[in-house]
Amino acid sequence: MNQASTRTNRLPSAQARAPGKIILSGEQFVVLGAPAVAMAINLYSKAKARSNLNKRVQVEVDIPTRFLSKADPYPPNSQEFLRPLRIAVEATLDRIGKRRQGIDVSVDCEIPIAAGLGSSASTTVSIISAVSKSQGVDLSRKEIFKLAFVPERYLHGKPSGVDQATCIYGGSIEFTRPASIKPIRVQTEPILLLCDSGIHHETKTLVGSVVKQSETKRKIFRDYLSQVREISHGVSKALRSGDSEDLGSLMSLNHELLRKIGVSHPKLDRLVNTAKRAGALGAKLTGAGGGGCVVVVCPTARSRERIAKVFRREGGRPYMITKDTDGVESSAPS
Ligand code: MEV
């Protein structure tokens, strides 16, 4: 090793990992104040941060091409794509009083992007955690939650906070704006299957359209919100008691509401119906909608294999997911 690289290796560094997420109930309506139930999943983003001597913030991201879509508005590593990630780095340095610190940040994102799986929140959270840890600061989960609003607002306009809360805390949670995060103790894990429709969306536009509708159709939205409140409480209860049948039918009900407010997509509806015909206990879109993934509750592990096969035949990309229980984790070389 030459002298220069020995010096670089001694610069303070750290890494962090955060899971992606699915929403089992309440997306979109959570922005308007209803509770949502979400679960962290075993797809991750990983960030590495290392101080540099040139006083610049440099960010790069690596995403496997299979997780990208031609419809994604910006290519990875374009200025537009990296902007919210830079914002996350700068907000973190600002928060820990190191505004002038130069830092190199690299991110590996193994979560399909713009697919409703929390790729942006997960990336943001792992960056905040790695950057602060590299500077010798262990931010609390609460502090990471607050900081993550800065890039999330830039990206989504009006985030509820459910995405970052799930990526930070891990496990299954019931979330209500502005910051109520209740962990759900799950009796028996449901057997879940994800399927990516391959159609990618922009969360900001979808959330904006729902907020606008809620302002003009007040009465009907009041009714939807009270239905979602009941659905989310029912989903929490079904998870606690291990009742997958109840869970499935509540999720299907939730999908209907999301369809009514116009955030589904014909391909998502087709995947939901296909899953039900193939024996699923229930299914719904997950995340902002307009494309992305559906989440399916399966009665058995075998039926999950069968439904996944049907999805493949229909041109979807299935993922056998499990719950992540750890949330964000960071480490620094000793
Ligand atoms: C996106 O995963 C969930 C939305 O409800 C937006 C939010 O809550 O910030 C669509």
Short mmCIF file of C-alpha atoms in Angstrom, two decimals, residues 23 25-37 158 160 162 175-177 206-207 210-211 213-214 217 220-229 231-232 253-263 284-285 287-288:
data_model
loop_
_atom_site.label_atom_id
_atom_site.label_comp_id
_atom_site.label_asym_id
_atom_site.label_seq_id
_atom_site.Cartn_x
_atom_site.Cartn_y
_atom_site.Cartn_z
CA ILE A 23 -47.26 -1.04 3.34
CA SER A 25 -52.64 -0.80 4.81
CA GLY A 26 -53.21 2.92 4.79
CA GLU A 27 -50.84 4.34 2.17
CA GLN A 28 -51.93 7.67 0.68
CA PHE A 29 -54.56 8.05 3.44
CA VAL A 30 -51.74 8.19 6.01
CA VAL A 31 -50.71 11.54 4.49
CA LEU A 32 -54.22 12.78 5.39
CA GLY A 33 -54.00 11.53 9.00
CA ALA A 34 -55.20 7.89 8.93
CA PRO A 35 -53.00 5.17 10.48
CA ALA A 36 -50.93 2.91 8.21
CA VAL A 37 -49.42 -0.49 8.89
CA LYS A 158 -45.60 15.85 1.51
CA SER A 160 -46.13 11.27 6.06
CA VAL A 162 -44.21 6.12 7.37
CA PHE A 175 -47.74 4.61 12.06
CA THR A 176 -49.82 7.77 12.41
CA ARG A 177 -48.68 11.28 11.47
CA LEU A 206 -49.58 10.59 -6.97
CA VAL A 207 -49.64 12.00 -3.43
CA VAL A 210 -54.81 12.47 -3.69
CA VAL A 211 -54.32 15.54 -1.50
CA GLN A 213 -59.00 15.26 -4.37
CA SER A 214 -59.36 15.23 -0.59
CA LYS A 217 -64.36 15.78 -2.16
CA ILE A 220 -66.35 11.17 0.59
CA PHE A 221 -62.78 11.38 1.89
CA ARG A 222 -64.05 11.63 5.47
CA ASP A 223 -65.79 8.31 4.84
CA TYR A 224 -62.69 6.75 3.20
CA LEU A 225 -60.53 7.89 6.10
CA SER A 226 -62.78 6.28 8.66
CA GLN A 227 -62.78 3.05 6.61
CA VAL A 228 -58.97 3.09 6.42
CA ARG A 229 -58.75 3.73 10.16
CA ILE A 231 -58.83 -1.41 8.14
CA SER A 232 -55.46 -0.46 9.69
CA LEU A 253 -60.64 -4.04 0.86
CA ASN A 254 -57.86 -1.48 1.11
CA HIS A 255 -56.93 -2.10 -2.52
CA GLU A 256 -60.51 -1.29 -3.55
CA LEU A 257 -60.27 2.08 -1.79
CA LEU A 258 -56.96 2.85 -3.47
CA ARG A 259 -58.54 1.95 -6.81
CA LYS A 260 -61.44 4.32 -6.09
CA ILE A 261 -59.10 7.25 -5.49
CA GLY A 262 -57.35 6.53 -8.78
CA VAL A 263 -53.90 5.41 -7.65
CA LYS A 284 -53.23 -5.03 -2.75
CA LEU A 285 -50.92 -2.51 -4.30
CA GLY A 287 -46.76 2.23 -1.66
CA ALA A 288 -47.85 5.23 -3.66
#
